[in-house]
mmCIF file of C-alpha atoms and ligand atoms in Angstrom:
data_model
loop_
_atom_site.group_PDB
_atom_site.id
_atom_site.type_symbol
_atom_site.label_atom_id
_atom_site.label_comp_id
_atom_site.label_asym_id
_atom_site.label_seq_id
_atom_site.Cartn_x
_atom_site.Cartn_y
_atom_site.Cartn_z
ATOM 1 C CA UNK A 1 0.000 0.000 0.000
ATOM 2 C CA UNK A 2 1.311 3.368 -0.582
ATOM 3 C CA UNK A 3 1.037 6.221 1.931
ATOM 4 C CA UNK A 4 1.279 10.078 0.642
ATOM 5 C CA UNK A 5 4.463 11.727 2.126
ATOM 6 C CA UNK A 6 2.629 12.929 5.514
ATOM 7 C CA UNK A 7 4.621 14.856 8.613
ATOM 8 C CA UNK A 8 3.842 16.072 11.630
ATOM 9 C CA UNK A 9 5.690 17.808 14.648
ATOM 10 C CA UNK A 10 4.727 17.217 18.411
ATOM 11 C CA UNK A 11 5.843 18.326 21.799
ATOM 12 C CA UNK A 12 5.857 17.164 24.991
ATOM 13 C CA UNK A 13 7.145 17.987 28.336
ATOM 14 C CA UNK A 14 8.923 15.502 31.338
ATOM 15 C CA UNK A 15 6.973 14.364 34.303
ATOM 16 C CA UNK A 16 7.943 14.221 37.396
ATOM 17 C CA UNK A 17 6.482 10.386 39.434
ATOM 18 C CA UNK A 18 5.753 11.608 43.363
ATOM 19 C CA UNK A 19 4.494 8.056 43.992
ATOM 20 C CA UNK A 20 6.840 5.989 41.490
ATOM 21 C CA UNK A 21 7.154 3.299 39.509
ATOM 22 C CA UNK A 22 9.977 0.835 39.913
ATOM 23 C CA UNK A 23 9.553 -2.517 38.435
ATOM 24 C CA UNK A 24 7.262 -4.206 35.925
ATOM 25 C CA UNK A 25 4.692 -7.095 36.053
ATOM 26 C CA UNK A 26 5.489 -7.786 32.078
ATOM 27 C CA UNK A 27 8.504 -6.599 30.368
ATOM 28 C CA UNK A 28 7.414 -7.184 26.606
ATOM 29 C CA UNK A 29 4.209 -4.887 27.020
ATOM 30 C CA UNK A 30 5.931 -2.995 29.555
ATOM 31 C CA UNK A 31 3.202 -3.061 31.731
ATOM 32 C CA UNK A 32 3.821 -1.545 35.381
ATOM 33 C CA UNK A 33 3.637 -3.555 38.393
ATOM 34 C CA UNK A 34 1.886 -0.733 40.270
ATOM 35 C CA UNK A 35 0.862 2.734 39.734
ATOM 36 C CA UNK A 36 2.402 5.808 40.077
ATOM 37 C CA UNK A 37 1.421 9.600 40.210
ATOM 38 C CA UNK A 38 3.312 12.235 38.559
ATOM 39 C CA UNK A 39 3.134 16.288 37.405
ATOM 40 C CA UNK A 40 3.964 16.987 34.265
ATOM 41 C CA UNK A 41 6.890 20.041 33.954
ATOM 42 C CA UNK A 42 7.312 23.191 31.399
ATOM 43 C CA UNK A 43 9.943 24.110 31.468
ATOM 44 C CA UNK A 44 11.945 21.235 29.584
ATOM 45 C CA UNK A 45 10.627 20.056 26.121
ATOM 46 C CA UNK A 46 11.332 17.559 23.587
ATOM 47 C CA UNK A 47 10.437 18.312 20.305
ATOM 48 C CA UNK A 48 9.901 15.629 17.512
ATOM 49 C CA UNK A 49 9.522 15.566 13.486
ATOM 50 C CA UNK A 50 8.025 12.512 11.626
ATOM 51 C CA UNK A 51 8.197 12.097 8.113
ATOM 52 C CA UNK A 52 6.541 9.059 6.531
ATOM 53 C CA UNK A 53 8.706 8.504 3.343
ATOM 54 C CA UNK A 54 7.834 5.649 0.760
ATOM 55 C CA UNK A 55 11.258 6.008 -0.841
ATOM 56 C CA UNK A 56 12.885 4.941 2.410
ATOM 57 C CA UNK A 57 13.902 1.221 3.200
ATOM 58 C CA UNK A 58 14.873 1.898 6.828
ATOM 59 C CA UNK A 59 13.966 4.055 9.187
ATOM 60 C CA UNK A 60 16.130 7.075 9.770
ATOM 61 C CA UNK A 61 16.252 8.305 12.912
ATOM 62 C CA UNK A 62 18.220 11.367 14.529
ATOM 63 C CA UNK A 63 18.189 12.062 18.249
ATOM 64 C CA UNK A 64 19.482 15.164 19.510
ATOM 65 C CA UNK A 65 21.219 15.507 16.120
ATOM 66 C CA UNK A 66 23.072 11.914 16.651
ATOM 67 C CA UNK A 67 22.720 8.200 15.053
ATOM 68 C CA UNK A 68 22.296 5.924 17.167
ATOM 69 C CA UNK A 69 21.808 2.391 16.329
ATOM 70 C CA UNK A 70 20.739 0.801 19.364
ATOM 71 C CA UNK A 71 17.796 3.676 19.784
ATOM 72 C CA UNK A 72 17.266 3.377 16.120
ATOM 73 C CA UNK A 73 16.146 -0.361 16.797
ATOM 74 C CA UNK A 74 13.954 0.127 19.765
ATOM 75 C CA UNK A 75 12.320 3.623 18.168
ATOM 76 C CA UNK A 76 11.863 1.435 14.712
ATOM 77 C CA UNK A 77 10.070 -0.939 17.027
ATOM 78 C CA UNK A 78 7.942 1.771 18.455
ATOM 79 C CA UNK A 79 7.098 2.854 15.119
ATOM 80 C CA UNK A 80 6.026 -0.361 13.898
ATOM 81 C CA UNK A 81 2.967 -0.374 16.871
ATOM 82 C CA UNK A 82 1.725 2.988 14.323
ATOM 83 C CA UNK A 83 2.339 1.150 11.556
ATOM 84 C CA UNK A 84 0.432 -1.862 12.283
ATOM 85 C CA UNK A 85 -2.918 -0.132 13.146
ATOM 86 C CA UNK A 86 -2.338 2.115 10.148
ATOM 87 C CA UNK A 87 -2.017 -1.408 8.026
ATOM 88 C CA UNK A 88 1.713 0.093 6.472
ATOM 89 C CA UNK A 89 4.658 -0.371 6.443
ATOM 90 C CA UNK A 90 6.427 2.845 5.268
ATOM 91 C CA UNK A 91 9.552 3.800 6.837
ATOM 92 C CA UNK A 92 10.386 7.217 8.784
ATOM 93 C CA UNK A 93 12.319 10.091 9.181
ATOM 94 C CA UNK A 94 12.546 10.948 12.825
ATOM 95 C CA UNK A 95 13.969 14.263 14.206
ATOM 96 C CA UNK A 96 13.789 14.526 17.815
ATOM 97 C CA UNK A 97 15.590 16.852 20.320
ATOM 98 C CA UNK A 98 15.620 17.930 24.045
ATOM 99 C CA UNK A 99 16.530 21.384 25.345
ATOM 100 C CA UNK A 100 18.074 19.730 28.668
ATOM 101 C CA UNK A 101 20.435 16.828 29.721
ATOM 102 C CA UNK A 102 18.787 13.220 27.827
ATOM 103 C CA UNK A 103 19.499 10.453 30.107
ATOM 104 C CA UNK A 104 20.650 11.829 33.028
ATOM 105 C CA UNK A 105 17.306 11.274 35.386
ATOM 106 C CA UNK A 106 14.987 14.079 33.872
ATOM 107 C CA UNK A 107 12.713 11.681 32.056
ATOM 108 C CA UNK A 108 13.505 12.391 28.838
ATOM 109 C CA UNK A 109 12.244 9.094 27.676
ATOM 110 C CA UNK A 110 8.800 10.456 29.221
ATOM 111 C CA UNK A 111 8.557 13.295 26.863
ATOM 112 C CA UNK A 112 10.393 11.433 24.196
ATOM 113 C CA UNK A 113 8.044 8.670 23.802
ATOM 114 C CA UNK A 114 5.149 10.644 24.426
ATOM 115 C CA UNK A 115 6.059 13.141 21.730
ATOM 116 C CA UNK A 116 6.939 10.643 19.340
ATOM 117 C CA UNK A 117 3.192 8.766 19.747
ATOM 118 C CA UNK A 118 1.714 12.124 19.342
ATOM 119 C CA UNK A 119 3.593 13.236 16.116
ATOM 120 C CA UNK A 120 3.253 9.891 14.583
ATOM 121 C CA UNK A 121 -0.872 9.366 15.346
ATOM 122 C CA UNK A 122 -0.944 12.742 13.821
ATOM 123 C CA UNK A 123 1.317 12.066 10.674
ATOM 124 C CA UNK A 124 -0.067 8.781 10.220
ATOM 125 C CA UNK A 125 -4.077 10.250 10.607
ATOM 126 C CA UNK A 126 -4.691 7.383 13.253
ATOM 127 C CA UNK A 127 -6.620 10.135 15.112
ATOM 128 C CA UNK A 128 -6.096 7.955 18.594
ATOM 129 C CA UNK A 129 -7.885 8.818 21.744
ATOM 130 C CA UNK A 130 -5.252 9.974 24.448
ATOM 131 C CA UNK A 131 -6.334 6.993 26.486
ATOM 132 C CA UNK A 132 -4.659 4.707 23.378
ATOM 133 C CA UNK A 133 -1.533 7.319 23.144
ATOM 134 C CA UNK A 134 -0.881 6.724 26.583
ATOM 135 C CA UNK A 135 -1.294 2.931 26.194
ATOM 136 C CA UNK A 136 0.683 3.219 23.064
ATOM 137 C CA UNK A 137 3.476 5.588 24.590
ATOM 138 C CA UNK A 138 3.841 2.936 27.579
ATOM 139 C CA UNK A 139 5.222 0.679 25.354
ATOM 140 C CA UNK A 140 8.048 3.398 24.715
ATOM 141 C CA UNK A 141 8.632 3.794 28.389
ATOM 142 C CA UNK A 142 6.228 3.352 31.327
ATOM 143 C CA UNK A 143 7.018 6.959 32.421
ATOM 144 C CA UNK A 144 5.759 8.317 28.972
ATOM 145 C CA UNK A 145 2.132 7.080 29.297
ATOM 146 C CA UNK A 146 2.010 9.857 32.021
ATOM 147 C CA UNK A 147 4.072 12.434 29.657
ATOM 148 C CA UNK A 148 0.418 12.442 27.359
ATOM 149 C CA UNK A 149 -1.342 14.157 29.662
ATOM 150 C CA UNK A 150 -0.623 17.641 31.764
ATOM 151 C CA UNK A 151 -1.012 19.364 34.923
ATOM 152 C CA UNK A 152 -1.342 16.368 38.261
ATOM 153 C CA UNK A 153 -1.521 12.845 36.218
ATOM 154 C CA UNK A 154 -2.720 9.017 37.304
ATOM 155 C CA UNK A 155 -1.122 6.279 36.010
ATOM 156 C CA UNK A 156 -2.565 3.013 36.510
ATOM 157 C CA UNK A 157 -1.038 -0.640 36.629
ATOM 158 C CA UNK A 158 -4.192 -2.424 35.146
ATOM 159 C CA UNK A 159 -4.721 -6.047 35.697
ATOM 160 C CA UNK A 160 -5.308 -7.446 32.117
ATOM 161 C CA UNK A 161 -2.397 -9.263 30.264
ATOM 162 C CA UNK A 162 -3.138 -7.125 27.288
ATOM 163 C CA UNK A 163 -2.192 -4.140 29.075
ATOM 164 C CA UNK A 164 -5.403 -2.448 27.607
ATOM 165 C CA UNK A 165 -6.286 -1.364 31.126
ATOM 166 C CA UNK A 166 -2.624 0.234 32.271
ATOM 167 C CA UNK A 167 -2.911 3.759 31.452
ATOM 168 C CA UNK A 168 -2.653 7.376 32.989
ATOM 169 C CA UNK A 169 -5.341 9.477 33.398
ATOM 170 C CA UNK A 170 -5.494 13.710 34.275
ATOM 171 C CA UNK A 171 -6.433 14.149 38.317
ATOM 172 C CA UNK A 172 -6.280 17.622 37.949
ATOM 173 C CA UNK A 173 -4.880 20.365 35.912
ATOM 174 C CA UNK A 174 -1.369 22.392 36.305
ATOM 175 C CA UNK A 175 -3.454 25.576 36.643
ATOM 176 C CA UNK A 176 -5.687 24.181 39.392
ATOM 177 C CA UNK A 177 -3.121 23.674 41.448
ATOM 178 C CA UNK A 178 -0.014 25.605 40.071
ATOM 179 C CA UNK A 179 2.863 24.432 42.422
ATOM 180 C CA UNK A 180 6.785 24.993 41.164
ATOM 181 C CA UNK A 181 9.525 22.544 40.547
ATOM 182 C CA UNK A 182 13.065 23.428 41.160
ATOM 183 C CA UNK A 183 15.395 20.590 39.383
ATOM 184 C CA UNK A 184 18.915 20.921 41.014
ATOM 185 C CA UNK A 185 21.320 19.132 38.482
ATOM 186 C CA UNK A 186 24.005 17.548 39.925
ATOM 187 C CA UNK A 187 25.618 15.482 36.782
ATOM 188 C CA UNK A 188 25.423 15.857 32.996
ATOM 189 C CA UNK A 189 26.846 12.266 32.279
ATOM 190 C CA UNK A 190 24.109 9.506 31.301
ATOM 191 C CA UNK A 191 22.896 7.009 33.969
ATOM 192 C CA UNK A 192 24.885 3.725 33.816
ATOM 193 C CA UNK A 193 22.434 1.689 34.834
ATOM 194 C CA UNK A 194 18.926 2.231 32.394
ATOM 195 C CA UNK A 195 15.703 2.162 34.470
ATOM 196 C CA UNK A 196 15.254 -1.119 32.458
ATOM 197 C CA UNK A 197 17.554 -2.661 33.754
ATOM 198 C CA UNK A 198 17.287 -1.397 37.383
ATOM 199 C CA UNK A 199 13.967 -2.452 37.528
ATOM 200 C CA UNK A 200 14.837 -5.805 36.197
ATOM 201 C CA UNK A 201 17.788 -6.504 38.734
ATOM 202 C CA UNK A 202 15.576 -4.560 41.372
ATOM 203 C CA UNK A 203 12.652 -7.204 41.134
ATOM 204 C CA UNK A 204 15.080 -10.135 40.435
ATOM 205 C CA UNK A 205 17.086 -9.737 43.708
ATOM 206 C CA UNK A 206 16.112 -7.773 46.217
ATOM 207 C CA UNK A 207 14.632 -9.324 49.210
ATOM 208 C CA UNK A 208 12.358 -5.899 49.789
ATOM 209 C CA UNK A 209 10.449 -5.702 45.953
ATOM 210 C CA UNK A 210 7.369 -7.694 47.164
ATOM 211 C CA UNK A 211 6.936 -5.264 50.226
ATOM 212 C CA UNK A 212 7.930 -2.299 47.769
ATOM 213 C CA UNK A 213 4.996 -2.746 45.419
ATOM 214 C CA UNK A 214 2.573 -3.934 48.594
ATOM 215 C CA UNK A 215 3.153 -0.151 49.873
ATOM 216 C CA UNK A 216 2.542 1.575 46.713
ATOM 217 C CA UNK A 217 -0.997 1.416 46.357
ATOM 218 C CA UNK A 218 -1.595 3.469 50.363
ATOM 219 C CA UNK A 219 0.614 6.124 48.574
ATOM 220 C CA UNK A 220 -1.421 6.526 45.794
ATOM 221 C CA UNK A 221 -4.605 6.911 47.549
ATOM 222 C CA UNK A 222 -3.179 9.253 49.976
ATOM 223 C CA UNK A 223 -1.323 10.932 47.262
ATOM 224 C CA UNK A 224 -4.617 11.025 45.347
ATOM 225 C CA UNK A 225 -6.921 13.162 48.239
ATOM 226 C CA UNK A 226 -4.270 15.149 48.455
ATOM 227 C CA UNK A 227 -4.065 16.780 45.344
ATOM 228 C CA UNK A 228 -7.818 16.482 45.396
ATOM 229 C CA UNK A 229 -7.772 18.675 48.009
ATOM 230 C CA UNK A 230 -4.202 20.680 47.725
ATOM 231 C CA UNK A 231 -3.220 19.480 50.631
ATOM 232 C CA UNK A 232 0.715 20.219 49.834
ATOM 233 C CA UNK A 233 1.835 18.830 53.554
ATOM 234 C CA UNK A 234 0.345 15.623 52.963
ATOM 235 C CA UNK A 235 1.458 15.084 49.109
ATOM 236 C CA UNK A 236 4.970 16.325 50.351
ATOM 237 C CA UNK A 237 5.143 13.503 53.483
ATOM 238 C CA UNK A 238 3.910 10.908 50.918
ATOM 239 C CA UNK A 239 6.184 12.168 47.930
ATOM 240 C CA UNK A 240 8.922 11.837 49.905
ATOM 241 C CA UNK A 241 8.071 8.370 51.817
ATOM 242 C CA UNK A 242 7.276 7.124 47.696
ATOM 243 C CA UNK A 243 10.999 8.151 46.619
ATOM 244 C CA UNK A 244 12.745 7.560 49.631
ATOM 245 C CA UNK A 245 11.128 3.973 49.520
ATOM 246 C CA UNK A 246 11.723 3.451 45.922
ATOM 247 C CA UNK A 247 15.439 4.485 46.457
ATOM 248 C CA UNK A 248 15.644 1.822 49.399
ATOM 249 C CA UNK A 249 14.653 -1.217 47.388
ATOM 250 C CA UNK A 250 17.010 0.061 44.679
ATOM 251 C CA UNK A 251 19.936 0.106 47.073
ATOM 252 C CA UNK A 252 18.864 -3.178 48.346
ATOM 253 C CA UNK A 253 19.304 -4.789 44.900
ATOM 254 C CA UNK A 254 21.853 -7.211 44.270
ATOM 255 C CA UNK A 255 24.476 -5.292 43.336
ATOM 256 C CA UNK A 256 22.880 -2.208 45.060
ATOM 257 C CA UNK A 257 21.864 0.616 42.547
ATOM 258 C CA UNK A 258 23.053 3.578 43.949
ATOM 259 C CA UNK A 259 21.566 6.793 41.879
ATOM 260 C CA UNK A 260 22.609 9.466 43.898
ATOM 261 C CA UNK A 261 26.232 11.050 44.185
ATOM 262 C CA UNK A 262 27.503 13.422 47.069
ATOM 263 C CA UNK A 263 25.504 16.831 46.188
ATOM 264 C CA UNK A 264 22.162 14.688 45.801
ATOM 265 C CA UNK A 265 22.490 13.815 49.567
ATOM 266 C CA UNK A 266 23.330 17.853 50.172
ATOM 267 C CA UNK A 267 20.040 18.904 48.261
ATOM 268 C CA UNK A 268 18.260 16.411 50.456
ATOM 269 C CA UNK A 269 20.060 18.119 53.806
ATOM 270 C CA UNK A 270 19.255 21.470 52.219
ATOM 271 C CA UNK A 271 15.535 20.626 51.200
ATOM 272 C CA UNK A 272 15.205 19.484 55.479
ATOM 273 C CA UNK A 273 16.687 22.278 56.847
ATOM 274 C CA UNK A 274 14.046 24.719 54.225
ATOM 275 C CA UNK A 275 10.989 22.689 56.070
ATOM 276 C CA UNK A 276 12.735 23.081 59.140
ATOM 277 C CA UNK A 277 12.389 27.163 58.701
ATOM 278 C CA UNK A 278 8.831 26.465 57.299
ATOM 279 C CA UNK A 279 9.084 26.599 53.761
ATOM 280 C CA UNK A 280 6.718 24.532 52.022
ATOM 281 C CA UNK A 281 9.149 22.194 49.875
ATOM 282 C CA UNK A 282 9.309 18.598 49.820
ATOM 283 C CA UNK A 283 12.214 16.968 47.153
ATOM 284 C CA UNK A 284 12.053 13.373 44.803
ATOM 285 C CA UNK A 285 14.334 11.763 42.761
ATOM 286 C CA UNK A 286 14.351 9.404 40.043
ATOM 287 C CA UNK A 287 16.719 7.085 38.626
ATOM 288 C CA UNK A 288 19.768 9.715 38.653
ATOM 289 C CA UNK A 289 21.041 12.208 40.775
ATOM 290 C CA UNK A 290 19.037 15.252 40.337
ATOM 291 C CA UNK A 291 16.834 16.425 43.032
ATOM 292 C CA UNK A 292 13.394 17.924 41.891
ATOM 293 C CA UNK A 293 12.391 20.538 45.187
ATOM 294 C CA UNK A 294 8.442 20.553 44.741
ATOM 295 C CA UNK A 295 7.386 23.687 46.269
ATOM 296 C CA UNK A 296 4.597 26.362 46.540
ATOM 297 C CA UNK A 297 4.515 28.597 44.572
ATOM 298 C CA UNK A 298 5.521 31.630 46.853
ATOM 299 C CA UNK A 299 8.847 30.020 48.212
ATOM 300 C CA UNK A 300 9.861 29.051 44.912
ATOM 301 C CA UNK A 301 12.806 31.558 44.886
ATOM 302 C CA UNK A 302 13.478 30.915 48.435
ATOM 303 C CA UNK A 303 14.456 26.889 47.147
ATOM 304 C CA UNK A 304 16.518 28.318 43.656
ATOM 305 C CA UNK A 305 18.601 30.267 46.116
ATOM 306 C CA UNK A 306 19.552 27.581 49.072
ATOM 307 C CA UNK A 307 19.691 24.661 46.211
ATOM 308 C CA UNK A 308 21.865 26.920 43.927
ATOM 309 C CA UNK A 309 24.729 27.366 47.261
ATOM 310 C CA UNK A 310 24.661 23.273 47.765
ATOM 311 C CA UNK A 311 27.638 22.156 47.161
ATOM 312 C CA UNK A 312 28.374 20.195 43.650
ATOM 313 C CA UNK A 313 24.962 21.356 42.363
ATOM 314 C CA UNK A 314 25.731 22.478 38.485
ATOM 315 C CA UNK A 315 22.653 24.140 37.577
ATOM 316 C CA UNK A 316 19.453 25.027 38.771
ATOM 317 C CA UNK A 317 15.966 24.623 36.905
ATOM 318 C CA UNK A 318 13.014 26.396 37.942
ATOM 319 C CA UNK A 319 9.807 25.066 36.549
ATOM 320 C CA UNK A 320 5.979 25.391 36.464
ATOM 321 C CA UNK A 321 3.438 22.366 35.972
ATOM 322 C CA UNK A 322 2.592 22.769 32.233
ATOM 323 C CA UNK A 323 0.623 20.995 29.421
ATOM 324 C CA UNK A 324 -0.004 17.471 27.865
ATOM 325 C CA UNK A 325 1.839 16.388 24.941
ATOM 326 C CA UNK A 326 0.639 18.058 21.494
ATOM 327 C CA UNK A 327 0.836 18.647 17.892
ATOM 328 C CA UNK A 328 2.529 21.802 17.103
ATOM 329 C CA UNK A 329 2.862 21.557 13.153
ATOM 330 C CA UNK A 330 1.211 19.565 10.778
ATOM 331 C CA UNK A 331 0.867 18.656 6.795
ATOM 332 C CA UNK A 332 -0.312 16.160 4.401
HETATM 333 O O1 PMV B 401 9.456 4.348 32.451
HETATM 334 P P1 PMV B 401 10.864 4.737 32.728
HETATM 335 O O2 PMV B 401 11.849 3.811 32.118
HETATM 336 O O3 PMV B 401 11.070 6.170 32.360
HETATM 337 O O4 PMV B 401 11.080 4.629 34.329
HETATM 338 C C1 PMV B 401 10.658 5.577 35.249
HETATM 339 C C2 PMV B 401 11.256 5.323 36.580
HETATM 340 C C3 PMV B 401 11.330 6.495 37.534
HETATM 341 O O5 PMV B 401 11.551 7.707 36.844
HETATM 342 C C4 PMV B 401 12.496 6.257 38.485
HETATM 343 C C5 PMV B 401 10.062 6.620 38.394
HETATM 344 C C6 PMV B 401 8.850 7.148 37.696
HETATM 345 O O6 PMV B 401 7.742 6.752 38.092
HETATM 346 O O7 PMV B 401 8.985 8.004 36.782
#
């Protein structure tokens, strides 16, 4: 069959789990082995170009600029879920770039993924629902289902073996609740251990996983009424129980994954002395050493200013709660 020449460019934005996933109950459908509850960020983006090109024989795919063969393989793969509902099998050009560090712990497979699924549904005229681009970006990365969708966001483990069922849903918008992220980067280099694999060697050997996943679902209800009812004292002491749990079953894998290096550990002393003088802050982390300070809006400049005088922190990135992943330029 052939397709006309269709493109399409889409954006979407990291997320930011504050009950998180770690660990899967299927790895080929990448379906999660509990739920998780994130906010989706604006400040960072990725943005992605699809081109649908009958002349092609592979796919050709450029990220951040760079070949890569190994993401080539596992993006062709993603591709080839769009192509199967669209009954094709035209090849692609892919263009997709981030304006902050890929691969260092900011979920940039999150807005990756979730960019790509949009750009492609809308190059491809598959016109999805965002309950099947959520599905369909899971399949990229479990953190990317979540990456659809904007403002406070669900994401939930399902119990079917199809994985129809384990998707994210909105809980409330960014403006509803308009809270500030400060990300203090601590490292530039890529993770050396993929979330992948963690999870894998995570659920493989530690002795704690079972009880890790048990406690997940209390921290997603409790997490749940309390962005329900902006209850920022309770999301922070569950936020922080979530990643500080997550981070112990890591550490009690076999070899121990340990994500964090020494200026991690002074964010986290800097973040507890903040509460300490009452500012309203609580901090997560994900599979890398940057340490996201979740904070209300009106001591947002208070958190830039201690984080920025930590010791070993590089950077620092403020950031609002922002918007779903979208189209932003289309043609046929
Ligand atoms: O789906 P992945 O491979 O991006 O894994 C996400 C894992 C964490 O970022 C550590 C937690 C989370 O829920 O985002």
């Amino acid at each position: 069959m052939t397709t006309p020449i269709r493109h399409a460019t889409a954006t979407a934005q990291p997320n930011i789990a504050l009950v998180k996933y770690w660990g899967k109950r299927d790895d080929a459908l990448n379906l999660p082995a509990a739920g998780s509850l994130s906010i989706t960020l604006d400040a960072l983006h990725t943005r992605t170009h699809v081109r649908f090109d009958d002349t092609l024989t592979a796919d050709d795919i450029a990220l951040n600029g760079r070949h890569d063969a190994t993401q080539s393989r596992k993006l062709g793969a993603f591709l080839d879920l769009f192509r199967a509902r669209a009954g094709i099998t035209t090849r692609a050009h892919i263009e997709s770039g981030n304006d902050f560090p890929t691969g260092a712990g900011l979920a940039s497979s999150a807005s990756g993924f979730a960019a790509l699924a949009i750009a492609v549904d809308h190059a491809l005229g598959l016109n999805l629902d965002q309950r099947e681009l959520s599905i369909l970006a899971r399949r990229g990365s479990g953190s990317a289902a979540r990456s659809i969708f904007g403002g406070f966001v669900e994401m939930a483990a399902g119990t079917r073996d199809d994985g129809e069922d384990a998707f994210a849903t909105p809980l409330l918008e960014a403006a509803a609740w308009p809270l500030e992220v400060v990300i203090a980067i601590t490292a530039r280099e890529k993770k050396t251990v993929s979330s992948r694999a963690g999870m894998d060697r995570t659920r493989q050997t530690s002795p704690y996983y079972r009880d890790w996943i048990a406690a997940v679902p209390a921290d997603l209800a409790a997490a749940r009424a309390a962005v329900r009812s902006r209850d920022f004292e309770s999301l922070a002491r569950t936020g922080e129980a979530s990643c500080l749990a997550m981070h112990a079953v890591m550490l009690s894998a076999r070899p121990g994954l340990i994500y964090w290096n020494a200026a991690t550990v002074g964010c986290i002393q800097c973040i507890r002395e903040l509460q300490r003088g009452g500012t309203g802050v609580f901090f997560t982390i994900d599979a890398g050493p940057q340490v996201k300070a979740v904070c209300l809006p009106d001591h947002a400049a208070r958190v830039v200013e201690a984080l920025r005088g930590v010791a070993g922190v590089e950077d620092v990135l403020p950031s609002g709660l922002g918007a779903g992943a979208r189209v932003v330029e289309a043609d046929a």
